[in-house]
Coordinates of C-alpha atoms and ligand atoms in Angstrom, one line a residue:
X1 CA -12.6 19.6 -2.0
X2 CA -10.7 20.6 1.2
X3 CA -7.1 19.6 1.5
X4 CA -5.3 19.7 4.8
X5 CA -1.8 21.2 5.0
X6 CA -0.2 21.8 8.4
X7 CA -3.5 22.4 10.3
X8 CA -5.3 24.4 7.7
X9 CA -7.7 23.6 4.8
X10 CA -7.1 24.8 1.3
X11 CA -9.1 24.4 -2.0
X12 CA -7.6 22.0 -4.5
X13 CA -6.2 24.9 -6.5
X14 CA -4.6 26.6 -3.5
X15 CA -3.2 23.4 -1.9
X16 CA 0.4 23.9 -3.0
X17 CA 3.9 23.2 -1.5
X18 CA 7.2 25.0 -1.9
X19 CA 9.5 24.0 -4.8
X20 CA 12.2 23.9 -2.0
X21 CA 10.4 21.2 -0.1
X22 CA 12.7 18.2 0.0
X23 CA 9.7 15.9 -0.6
X24 CA 9.6 17.4 -4.1
X25 CA 13.3 17.9 -4.6
X26 CA 14.5 14.5 -3.4
X27 CA 11.4 12.3 -2.7
X28 CA 12.4 12.8 1.0
X29 CA 9.4 12.0 3.1
X30 CA 6.9 9.2 3.9
X31 CA 3.3 8.5 3.2
X32 CA 0.3 6.3 3.8
X33 CA -2.8 5.3 1.8
X34 CA -5.7 4.8 4.1
X35 CA -9.4 4.0 3.4
X36 CA -12.7 4.8 4.9
X37 CA -15.8 2.6 4.3
X38 CA -19.3 3.7 5.2
X39 CA -18.0 6.4 7.6
X40 CA -15.4 4.2 9.3
X41 CA -11.6 4.5 8.8
X42 CA -10.1 1.1 8.4
X43 CA -7.1 0.2 10.5
X44 CA -6.3 3.9 11.1
X45 CA -4.0 3.1 14.1
X46 CA -2.0 0.6 12.1
X47 CA -1.5 3.1 9.3
X48 CA -0.4 5.7 11.8
X49 CA 2.0 3.3 13.5
X50 CA 3.5 2.4 10.1
X51 CA 3.9 6.0 9.1
X52 CA 5.8 6.8 12.4
X53 CA 8.0 3.8 11.9
X54 CA 8.8 4.9 8.3
X55 CA 9.5 8.4 9.7
X56 CA 11.8 7.1 12.5
X57 CA 13.7 5.0 10.0
X58 CA 14.5 8.1 7.9
X59 CA 15.1 10.3 10.9
X60 CA 12.1 12.5 10.2
X61 CA 10.8 13.8 13.5
X62 CA 7.0 13.9 13.3
X63 CA 5.8 17.4 14.5
X64 CA 2.6 16.2 16.1
X65 CA 1.5 13.2 18.2
X66 CA -0.1 10.1 16.8
X67 CA -3.4 11.0 18.5
X68 CA -3.4 14.5 17.1
X69 CA -2.7 13.2 13.6
X70 CA -5.6 10.7 13.8
X71 CA -7.9 13.6 14.9
X72 CA -6.7 15.6 11.9
X73 CA -7.4 12.8 9.5
X74 CA -10.9 12.4 10.9
X75 CA -11.4 16.1 10.6
X76 CA -10.3 16.1 7.0
X77 CA -12.7 13.3 6.0
X78 CA -15.5 15.0 7.8
X79 CA -14.7 18.4 6.2
X80 CA -15.1 16.7 2.8
X81 CA -18.4 15.1 3.8
X82 CA -17.1 11.7 2.7
X83 CA -18.3 8.3 4.0
X84 CA -16.2 6.2 1.5
X85 CA -12.8 7.7 0.9
X86 CA -9.2 7.1 0.0
X87 CA -7.1 9.1 2.3
X88 CA -3.6 10.1 1.2
X89 CA -1.4 11.1 4.2
X90 CA 1.9 12.7 3.1
X91 CA 4.7 13.9 5.4
X92 CA 7.5 15.7 3.6
X93 CA 10.9 16.6 5.0
X94 CA 9.9 20.3 4.7
X95 CA 11.4 23.3 3.1
X96 CA 15.2 23.3 2.9
X97 CA 18.1 24.4 0.7
X98 CA 19.3 22.9 -2.5
X99 CA 21.5 20.0 -1.4
X100 CA 20.6 16.7 0.2
X101 CA 21.2 17.6 3.8
X102 CA 17.8 17.0 5.5
X103 CA 18.9 18.7 8.7
X104 CA 18.8 22.1 7.0
X105 CA 15.0 21.7 6.5
X106 CA 12.4 23.4 8.6
X107 CA 9.4 21.6 9.9
X108 CA 8.0 18.6 8.1
X109 CA 4.9 19.3 6.2
X110 CA 1.8 17.3 6.8
X111 CA -0.7 16.9 3.9
X112 CA -4.0 15.0 4.1
X113 CA -6.1 14.5 0.9
X114 CA -9.4 12.8 1.2
X115 CA -10.6 11.7 -2.2
X116 CA -11.6 8.5 -4.2
X117 CA -9.4 6.0 -5.9
X118 CA -10.0 3.4 -8.6
X119 CA -6.8 1.4 -9.0
X120 CA -7.9 -1.3 -11.5
X121 CA -10.9 -1.3 -13.8
X122 CA -13.9 -2.9 -12.1
X123 CA -14.2 -5.8 -14.5
X124 CA -10.9 -7.3 -13.3
X125 CA -12.2 -7.8 -9.8
X126 CA -14.7 -10.3 -11.3
X127 CA -12.6 -11.9 -14.1
X128 CA -9.1 -11.5 -12.6
X129 CA -6.0 -9.6 -13.7
X130 CA -3.3 -10.6 -16.1
X131 CA 0.2 -9.6 -14.8
X132 CA 3.8 -10.0 -15.8
X133 CA 7.1 -10.3 -13.9
X134 CA 9.4 -7.4 -14.8
X135 CA 13.2 -6.8 -15.1
X136 CA 13.2 -4.0 -12.5
X137 CA 14.1 -5.7 -9.2
X138 CA 12.6 -4.6 -5.9
X139 CA 14.9 -2.4 -3.9
X140 CA 17.2 -4.4 -1.7
X141 CA 16.6 -3.8 2.0
X142 CA 20.2 -2.8 2.5
X143 CA 19.7 0.1 0.1
X144 CA 16.2 1.5 0.6
X145 CA 14.3 -0.8 2.8
X146 CA 10.9 -1.6 1.2
X147 CA 9.3 -1.5 4.6
X148 CA 9.8 2.3 4.5
X149 CA 6.8 3.7 2.7
X150 CA 8.8 6.6 1.3
X151 CA 7.9 9.3 -1.1
X152 CA 10.5 7.9 -3.5
X153 CA 8.5 5.4 -5.5
X154 CA 10.7 5.3 -8.6
X155 CA 11.6 1.6 -8.0
X156 CA 7.9 0.7 -8.2
X157 CA 7.2 3.3 -11.0
X158 CA 9.9 1.7 -13.2
X159 CA 8.2 -1.7 -12.7
X160 CA 4.8 -0.2 -13.4
X161 CA 6.1 1.3 -16.7
X162 CA 7.3 -2.2 -17.7
X163 CA 3.8 -3.6 -16.9
X164 CA 2.2 -0.9 -19.0
X165 CA 4.6 -1.5 -21.8
X166 CA 3.6 -5.2 -21.7
X167 CA 0.0 -4.2 -21.9
X168 CA -1.1 -5.2 -18.4
X169 CA -2.1 -3.3 -15.3
X170 CA 0.4 -4.7 -12.7
X171 CA 3.8 -6.2 -12.3
X172 CA 5.3 -8.8 -10.1
X173 CA 8.6 -7.6 -8.8
X174 CA 11.3 -10.1 -7.9
X175 CA 14.1 -9.4 -5.4
X176 CA 17.8 -9.4 -6.1
X177 CA 17.9 -13.2 -5.6
X178 CA 15.1 -13.7 -8.1
X179 CA 12.4 -14.6 -5.6
X180 CA 9.0 -13.2 -5.7
X181 CA 8.7 -10.0 -3.6
X182 CA 5.5 -8.1 -4.3
X183 CA 3.8 -6.0 -6.9
X184 CA 4.2 -2.2 -7.5
X185 CA 1.6 -1.3 -5.0
X186 CA 0.2 -4.5 -3.6
X187 CA 1.3 -7.7 -1.8
X188 CA 1.0 -11.1 -3.4
X189 CA -0.6 -14.3 -2.3
X190 CA -1.0 -17.8 -3.8
X191 CA -3.1 -20.8 -2.8
X192 CA -1.6 -24.2 -3.4
X193 CA -3.3 -27.4 -2.2
X194 CA -5.4 -25.4 0.2
X195 CA -2.4 -23.6 1.8
X196 CA -2.2 -19.8 1.5
X197 CA 1.3 -18.7 0.8
X198 CA 2.9 -15.2 0.7
X199 CA 6.5 -14.0 0.8
X200 CA 7.9 -13.2 4.2
X201 CA 9.0 -9.6 5.0
X202 CA 12.7 -10.5 4.6
X203 CA 12.1 -11.0 0.9
X204 CA 12.2 -7.2 0.8
X205 CA 8.5 -6.1 0.8
X206 CA 6.3 -3.6 2.4
X207 CA 4.4 -5.0 5.4
X208 CA 1.0 -4.4 3.9
X209 CA -1.8 -3.7 6.4
X210 CA -4.2 -5.6 4.1
X211 CA -1.7 -8.5 3.9
X212 CA -1.7 -8.7 7.7
X213 CA -5.5 -8.7 7.8
X214 CA -5.8 -11.4 5.1
X215 CA -3.4 -13.6 7.0
X216 CA -5.5 -13.1 10.2
X217 CA -8.8 -13.8 8.4
X218 CA -7.5 -16.9 6.7
X219 CA -6.3 -18.3 10.0
X220 CA -9.7 -17.6 11.5
X221 CA -11.2 -19.7 8.7
X222 CA -8.8 -22.5 9.6
X223 CA -6.8 -22.1 6.4
X224 CA -3.1 -22.9 6.8
X225 CA -1.0 -19.8 6.1
X226 CA 2.7 -19.9 5.2
X227 CA 5.0 -16.9 4.9
X228 CA 7.5 -18.6 2.6
X229 CA 9.9 -18.0 -0.3
X230 CA 8.1 -18.1 -3.6
X231 CA 9.6 -18.5 -7.1
X232 CA 8.0 -17.7 -10.5
X233 CA 7.5 -21.4 -10.8
X234 CA 5.3 -21.4 -7.7
X235 CA 3.2 -18.6 -9.0
X236 CA 2.8 -20.3 -12.5
X237 CA 1.7 -23.5 -10.9
X238 CA -0.5 -22.0 -8.1
X239 CA -4.2 -23.0 -7.8
X240 CA -5.1 -19.4 -7.1
X241 CA -3.3 -16.1 -6.9
X242 CA -4.4 -12.7 -5.7
X243 CA -3.0 -9.3 -4.7
X244 CA -3.8 -7.2 -1.6
X245 CA -3.6 -3.5 -0.9
X246 CA -5.5 -0.6 0.6
X247 CA -6.3 0.8 -2.8
X248 CA -6.6 -2.5 -4.6
X249 CA -8.4 -4.4 -1.8
X250 CA -8.2 -8.0 -3.0
X251 CA -7.9 -8.6 -6.7
X252 CA -7.6 -12.0 -8.3
X253 CA -4.7 -12.8 -10.7
X254 CA -5.5 -15.3 -13.5
X255 CA -2.6 -15.1 -15.8
X256 CA 1.2 -14.5 -15.1
X257 CA 3.7 -14.2 -17.9
X258 CA 1.1 -15.8 -20.3
X259 CA 0.7 -18.9 -18.0
X260 CA -2.9 -19.4 -16.9
X261 CA -3.1 -19.7 -13.1
X262 CA -5.3 -22.5 -11.8
X263 CA -8.6 -22.6 -13.7
X264 CA -8.1 -19.1 -15.2
X265 CA -10.9 -17.9 -13.0
X266 CA -10.9 -16.4 -9.5
X267 CA -10.7 -19.3 -7.1
X268 CA -12.8 -20.3 -4.1
X269 CA -10.3 -19.2 -1.4
X270 CA -9.8 -15.9 -3.1
X271 CA -13.6 -15.4 -3.3
X272 CA -14.1 -16.4 0.3
X273 CA -11.4 -14.1 1.6
X274 CA -12.7 -11.2 -0.6
X275 CA -16.2 -11.6 0.8
X276 CA -14.9 -11.7 4.4
X277 CA -12.7 -8.7 3.8
X278 CA -15.6 -6.6 2.4
X279 CA -17.7 -7.6 5.4
X280 CA -15.0 -6.7 7.8
X281 CA -14.2 -3.2 6.5
X282 CA -17.8 -2.2 6.9
X283 CA -18.0 -3.4 10.5
X284 CA -14.7 -2.3 12.1
X285 CA -12.8 1.0 12.0
X286 CA -12.7 4.4 13.6
X287 CA -16.0 6.3 13.1
X288 CA -15.7 9.6 11.3
Ligands
LIG1 N1 3.3 -3.0 -1.4 C1 3.6 -1.8 -1.9 C2 4.8 -1.5 -2.6 C3 2.7 -0.8 -1.6 O1 2.9 0.5 -2.0 C4 1.5 -1.1 -0.9 C5 0.5 0.0 -0.6 N2 0.0 0.7 -1.7 C6 1.2 -2.4 -0.5 C7 2.2 -3.4 -0.8 C8 0.0 -2.8 0.2 O2 0.0 -2.3 1.5 P1 -1.3 -1.9 2.3 O3 -2.1 -3.2 2.3 O4 -0.9 -1.5 3.6 O5 -2.0 -0.8 1.5

């Protein structure tokens, strides 16, 4: 495996960063999870745009242009001879001193790992996931805005721990007002009476690239889509529920807090959108 760090490739064993890097010391940095299907990188430009927005928000000055970064990602996937890949793009604040001040750090470090990922066991894609809501609330936007895809994922990790403790693979996180926000690494959708519903960005969520794509696909099919406030009650009483994310793709949810959702099986809208998504990712994207 060849891992990219600041323009050079290293073996997995040699791909290391300084213990003075503020990415390690403070979780100070940003990242993206990107995917390639059949030799095409899906929504590369959108991921790069989101990364630069996250970087701008935390006043991290990207050391290379967007075009150059896209070239470097393609070069890394190629160097690893991968057609299907999960690409982890990480930008750390760089090497600094002890102490929070990010302005004492040198150049941001760019790391690109092209590998594989299996987020949930395969069987759940066919029979659906069981999930729980957890006590850990999603970060409020006025503290750390969930739209920043930052290296500090403790908020989500705490929720993931609660999911694991409950014996399930994923958690639904509520915001500080008790409304449904998103899952630890995925956005959430429900279908009710034929309408596809998902929480709006102002509920305090990451603007998922898969989420945007599913909204677009659904509208193409003539399905009504509403970005609307959702409560646990709405999820319990949904006809269908599913999660979206680059790593997760689309995964059905059939049980929430021990309430069976809909028929307890992946629903028709979920299956239709899943098929359309799988067809799309193989057709579009930047060729490697
Ligand atoms: N929410 C969170 C908290 C995430 O970390 C992610 C990405 N893993 C998503 C949603 C889904 O975003 P995307 O579709 O862009 O991968």
